[in-house]
XYZ file of C-alpha atoms in Angstrom:
304
model
C -78.212 -154.075 -70.726
C -81.062 -151.691 -70.244
C -83.797 -153.752 -68.994
C -81.008 -154.865 -66.750
C -81.317 -151.602 -65.081
C -84.852 -150.642 -65.040
C -84.960 -154.552 -62.931
C -82.076 -154.147 -60.932
C -83.652 -150.467 -60.198
C -87.401 -152.273 -59.271
C -85.446 -153.715 -57.187
C -83.176 -151.083 -55.621
C -86.995 -149.018 -54.786
C -87.568 -152.208 -52.605
C -85.284 -152.495 -50.755
C -84.556 -148.715 -50.230
C -88.537 -148.441 -48.659
C -87.985 -151.546 -46.246
C -84.540 -150.150 -45.182
C -86.160 -146.929 -44.746
C -89.840 -148.634 -43.681
C -87.409 -150.201 -40.194
C -85.817 -147.370 -38.397
C -83.524 -147.937 -35.756
C -85.667 -146.317 -32.630
C -88.353 -149.451 -32.924
C -86.126 -152.045 -34.879
C -85.277 -153.686 -31.568
C -88.424 -156.603 -31.480
C -87.538 -157.537 -34.808
C -84.021 -157.602 -34.003
C -85.232 -160.586 -32.044
C -87.598 -161.663 -33.867
C -86.184 -161.566 -36.495
C -81.723 -162.046 -36.464
C -80.406 -158.826 -37.969
C -83.688 -158.230 -40.967
C -82.181 -154.788 -41.728
C -78.393 -155.836 -41.808
C -79.139 -158.744 -44.463
C -80.923 -155.257 -46.517
C -78.017 -153.612 -46.097
C -76.176 -156.321 -47.546
C -79.106 -156.612 -49.973
C -78.420 -152.936 -50.646
C -74.672 -152.611 -51.117
C -74.382 -155.627 -53.582
C -77.626 -154.549 -55.679
C -75.537 -150.554 -55.595
C -72.273 -152.470 -56.384
C -73.706 -153.691 -59.621
C -74.551 -150.395 -60.185
C -71.451 -149.464 -59.212
C -72.356 -147.170 -56.343
C -72.158 -146.976 -53.256
C -75.104 -147.341 -50.036
C -74.555 -143.919 -48.488
C -73.496 -142.295 -51.447
C -76.407 -143.167 -53.055
C -79.025 -142.310 -49.868
C -77.031 -139.068 -49.073
C -75.327 -137.400 -52.218
C -77.202 -136.807 -55.431
C -74.640 -134.683 -57.118
C -72.404 -137.234 -59.230
C -70.053 -135.024 -59.207
C -69.458 -134.596 -54.858
C -69.336 -138.905 -55.278
C -66.208 -138.931 -57.637
C -64.194 -135.502 -56.008
C -64.803 -138.147 -52.452
C -63.427 -141.213 -54.322
C -61.247 -139.443 -55.414
C -59.870 -137.929 -52.132
C -60.517 -141.499 -50.082
C -58.881 -142.870 -52.541
C -55.641 -140.821 -51.504
C -55.491 -142.477 -47.713
C -53.377 -145.525 -48.529
C -52.847 -146.398 -44.414
C -54.556 -149.868 -43.385
C -58.020 -149.086 -41.029
C -57.684 -152.870 -40.106
C -54.477 -153.439 -39.785
C -54.357 -150.041 -37.577
C -56.682 -151.710 -35.104
C -54.821 -154.543 -34.903
C -51.560 -152.362 -34.299
C -53.078 -150.720 -31.536
C -55.187 -153.325 -29.815
C -51.248 -154.850 -29.578
C -50.116 -151.951 -27.700
C -52.590 -151.528 -26.074
C -53.116 -155.042 -24.533
C -49.259 -156.491 -24.889
C -47.066 -153.195 -24.248
C -48.942 -150.065 -22.015
C -49.430 -152.305 -19.731
C -45.747 -152.216 -18.673
C -45.540 -149.040 -19.509
C -48.013 -148.179 -17.104
C -46.243 -150.266 -14.338
C -43.288 -147.955 -14.459
C -45.123 -144.080 -14.843
C -42.997 -143.906 -18.109
C -44.132 -141.363 -20.914
C -43.599 -142.583 -24.049
C -41.819 -139.766 -26.463
C -44.526 -137.987 -29.280
C -41.796 -138.701 -31.523
C -41.797 -142.434 -30.896
C -44.356 -144.346 -33.507
C -45.400 -146.238 -30.757
C -47.036 -143.313 -29.613
C -50.910 -142.559 -30.511
C -50.353 -139.676 -32.486
C -49.364 -141.799 -35.150
C -52.178 -143.594 -35.701
C -53.703 -142.101 -38.753
C -56.821 -143.102 -37.806
C -56.619 -142.962 -33.480
C -59.438 -139.647 -33.396
C -61.812 -142.060 -35.622
C -61.791 -144.680 -33.927
C -62.145 -142.449 -29.783
C -65.405 -141.524 -32.109
C -66.554 -145.060 -32.207
C -69.834 -145.635 -29.851
C -70.704 -148.922 -29.526
C -74.095 -148.824 -27.846
C -75.190 -152.521 -28.702
C -73.999 -156.015 -30.693
C -76.091 -154.379 -33.724
C -76.183 -150.462 -33.152
C -73.225 -148.564 -33.678
C -73.104 -144.698 -33.426
C -70.925 -142.108 -34.986
C -69.666 -140.081 -32.845
C -69.109 -136.884 -34.988
C -72.615 -136.354 -36.502
C -74.578 -139.376 -34.474
C -75.562 -141.290 -37.016
C -75.962 -145.165 -36.280
C -74.973 -148.526 -37.960
C -76.086 -151.631 -37.443
C -72.044 -153.048 -37.237
C -69.044 -152.163 -36.976
C -67.459 -152.065 -40.791
C -71.035 -149.805 -41.925
C -69.014 -147.004 -39.572
C -65.663 -147.695 -41.178
C -67.093 -146.810 -44.703
C -68.948 -143.859 -43.602
C -66.386 -142.476 -41.853
C -63.717 -143.685 -45.305
C -67.314 -141.604 -47.013
C -68.042 -138.548 -45.010
C -65.429 -138.035 -42.407
C -62.139 -138.747 -44.461
C -61.426 -134.910 -44.501
C -60.763 -135.683 -40.921
C -57.664 -137.648 -41.571
C -54.125 -135.325 -41.456
C -52.820 -137.066 -44.367
C -49.764 -134.410 -44.434
C -47.152 -136.391 -42.358
C -46.619 -140.415 -43.258
C -48.319 -141.686 -40.007
C -49.350 -145.149 -40.097
C -49.459 -147.528 -37.500
C -50.422 -150.910 -39.970
C -46.700 -150.473 -40.610
C -45.606 -152.267 -38.240
C -47.379 -155.515 -38.550
C -44.542 -156.163 -39.263
C -42.452 -155.907 -36.196
C -45.319 -156.054 -33.489
C -47.473 -160.195 -35.831
C -50.441 -158.357 -35.971
C -51.177 -161.516 -38.450
C -50.737 -163.380 -35.568
C -53.533 -161.824 -34.389
C -55.638 -161.314 -36.916
C -55.747 -164.432 -38.251
C -55.326 -166.721 -35.355
C -57.163 -169.748 -36.419
C -55.246 -170.091 -39.597
C -52.340 -172.319 -40.019
C -49.340 -171.108 -39.366
C -47.505 -170.133 -42.392
C -44.015 -171.729 -43.826
C -41.746 -168.657 -42.390
C -39.368 -166.577 -44.651
C -35.691 -165.818 -43.448
C -35.889 -162.889 -45.062
C -39.047 -161.198 -43.517
C -37.807 -162.321 -40.280
C -35.350 -160.840 -40.471
C -36.362 -157.241 -41.598
C -39.157 -157.690 -39.154
C -36.598 -157.924 -36.563
C -34.102 -155.143 -37.527
C -37.102 -152.835 -37.438
C -38.466 -154.454 -33.976
C -34.961 -153.440 -32.210
C -35.396 -149.661 -33.720
C -38.900 -149.364 -32.913
C -37.537 -150.801 -28.799
C -33.807 -148.417 -29.415
C -36.458 -145.175 -30.221
C -38.931 -145.367 -27.990
C -37.076 -146.747 -24.861
C -33.894 -145.595 -24.990
C -31.718 -147.148 -22.535
C -29.763 -143.876 -21.690
C -32.874 -142.627 -20.271
C -32.825 -144.258 -16.798
C -34.044 -147.792 -15.606
C -37.596 -147.421 -16.704
C -36.393 -147.230 -20.392
C -33.729 -149.612 -19.989
C -36.882 -152.534 -18.246
C -38.767 -151.608 -21.324
C -36.318 -151.742 -23.404
C -35.565 -155.242 -22.956
C -39.434 -156.485 -21.909
C -39.950 -154.832 -25.092
C -37.463 -157.170 -26.851
C -38.451 -160.573 -25.069
C -42.025 -159.627 -26.229
C -42.326 -158.738 -30.052
C -38.876 -159.414 -31.197
C -37.161 -162.976 -29.564
C -39.865 -164.247 -31.469
C -38.478 -163.018 -35.457
C -36.864 -165.694 -35.962
C -37.378 -169.190 -38.557
C -35.188 -171.109 -35.628
C -38.188 -171.737 -33.628
C -37.084 -168.995 -30.527
C -39.272 -167.253 -28.560
C -42.392 -166.818 -28.968
C -44.736 -163.015 -29.399
C -46.464 -162.061 -26.435
C -44.054 -164.339 -24.495
C -44.576 -161.523 -21.046
C -48.072 -161.972 -21.743
C -49.858 -158.910 -21.232
C -53.220 -157.152 -19.288
C -54.662 -160.105 -17.101
C -58.177 -161.409 -18.203
C -60.324 -162.757 -14.860
C -60.036 -166.641 -15.291
C -63.633 -168.298 -15.563
C -63.135 -170.153 -12.184
C -62.773 -166.847 -10.508
C -64.974 -165.182 -11.795
C -67.387 -169.023 -11.192
C -66.374 -168.895 -6.794
C -67.172 -164.478 -7.229
C -70.674 -165.438 -8.325
C -71.268 -168.159 -5.818
C -69.375 -166.457 -3.079
C -72.072 -163.717 -4.059
C -75.170 -166.035 -4.073
C -74.211 -167.639 -0.678
C -73.536 -163.883 1.026
C -76.780 -163.447 1.692
C -78.431 -167.122 2.485
C -75.360 -167.022 5.019
C -76.665 -163.864 6.646
C -80.438 -164.425 6.224
C -78.812 -167.780 8.451
C -77.396 -165.774 11.379
C -80.749 -163.371 11.590
C -82.691 -166.219 12.066
C -80.421 -167.429 14.544
C -80.414 -164.335 16.775
C -84.391 -164.023 16.150
C -84.984 -167.551 17.420
C -83.279 -166.648 20.562
C -85.019 -162.893 21.365
C -88.142 -164.778 20.402
C -87.471 -167.420 23.662
C -85.559 -165.116 26.488
C -86.610 -167.394 29.009
C -84.987 -171.074 26.856
C -81.281 -169.938 28.449
C -82.650 -169.613 32.140
C -84.319 -172.621 31.861
C -81.488 -174.998 30.860
C -79.899 -172.947 33.575
C -82.371 -173.841 36.700
C -82.345 -177.413 34.895
C -79.007 -177.737 34.899
C -78.541 -176.756 38.982
C -81.343 -178.509 39.953
C -79.901 -182.139 38.734
C -76.377 -181.152 40.105
C -78.398 -181.092 43.475
C -79.949 -184.865 43.055
C -76.986 -186.234 42.036
C -75.795 -184.818 45.615
C -78.124 -185.695 47.526
């Protein structure tokens, strides 16, 4: 076992040296030539550290095992899925908020669909996506090559910024909001569970009642009806409504984009043709007079 630990330690030093030798500022060209090479190194490092029971960031930034244990213990205090919370917020933003904004309706802070109910909302807003392989932490400006590494950084380094005093977890609403459909869109459809469908429908209807009470006016009443059609009617095993039946954010179609690009390409050509036409007319001022004289002479000859 001691021999294996020595070998892994040597490999760690080599991989860490490669990682430090590839700074972000000079890595763009390397990424183009070799692909996401540093991400591969990160994966290798993560695997090695997993073998030793360590974490990538903790190995680089924390030399005190007691601090490492405290951070790990603190990280386990959060019992809320970041990934499912992100999926839930994406669904709310795409399939509900356009209708809310259209009605000029203000969702109450007591509503579980309110952004304040998202435990990770502040951290998600502190993600800076610069490029395909470049993510920055908005708190400490550290850079990462994938969103998953930034998520790990938040869990390890900025976990103390989460307000865990209140049981707020947007992922708890995933059953009502059809998160699994969005997260596993390519997966084969699972067999419908009647008990789960009833439970999710009840949760969905309670959200509609609490967030859009019908006694709060026409806007709330309309949004209540939209929410039922958009999310709740699909919670059935009888093959009823489909999720998001009212649609969501309208994405520009491919045909629309193609026509727009073609129009932008043709517009300069049109103006060029008009410019050349007028320039030709100005360059031959006697042409029109010559044509008029020729027409008059021809008319006189015909008259004679």
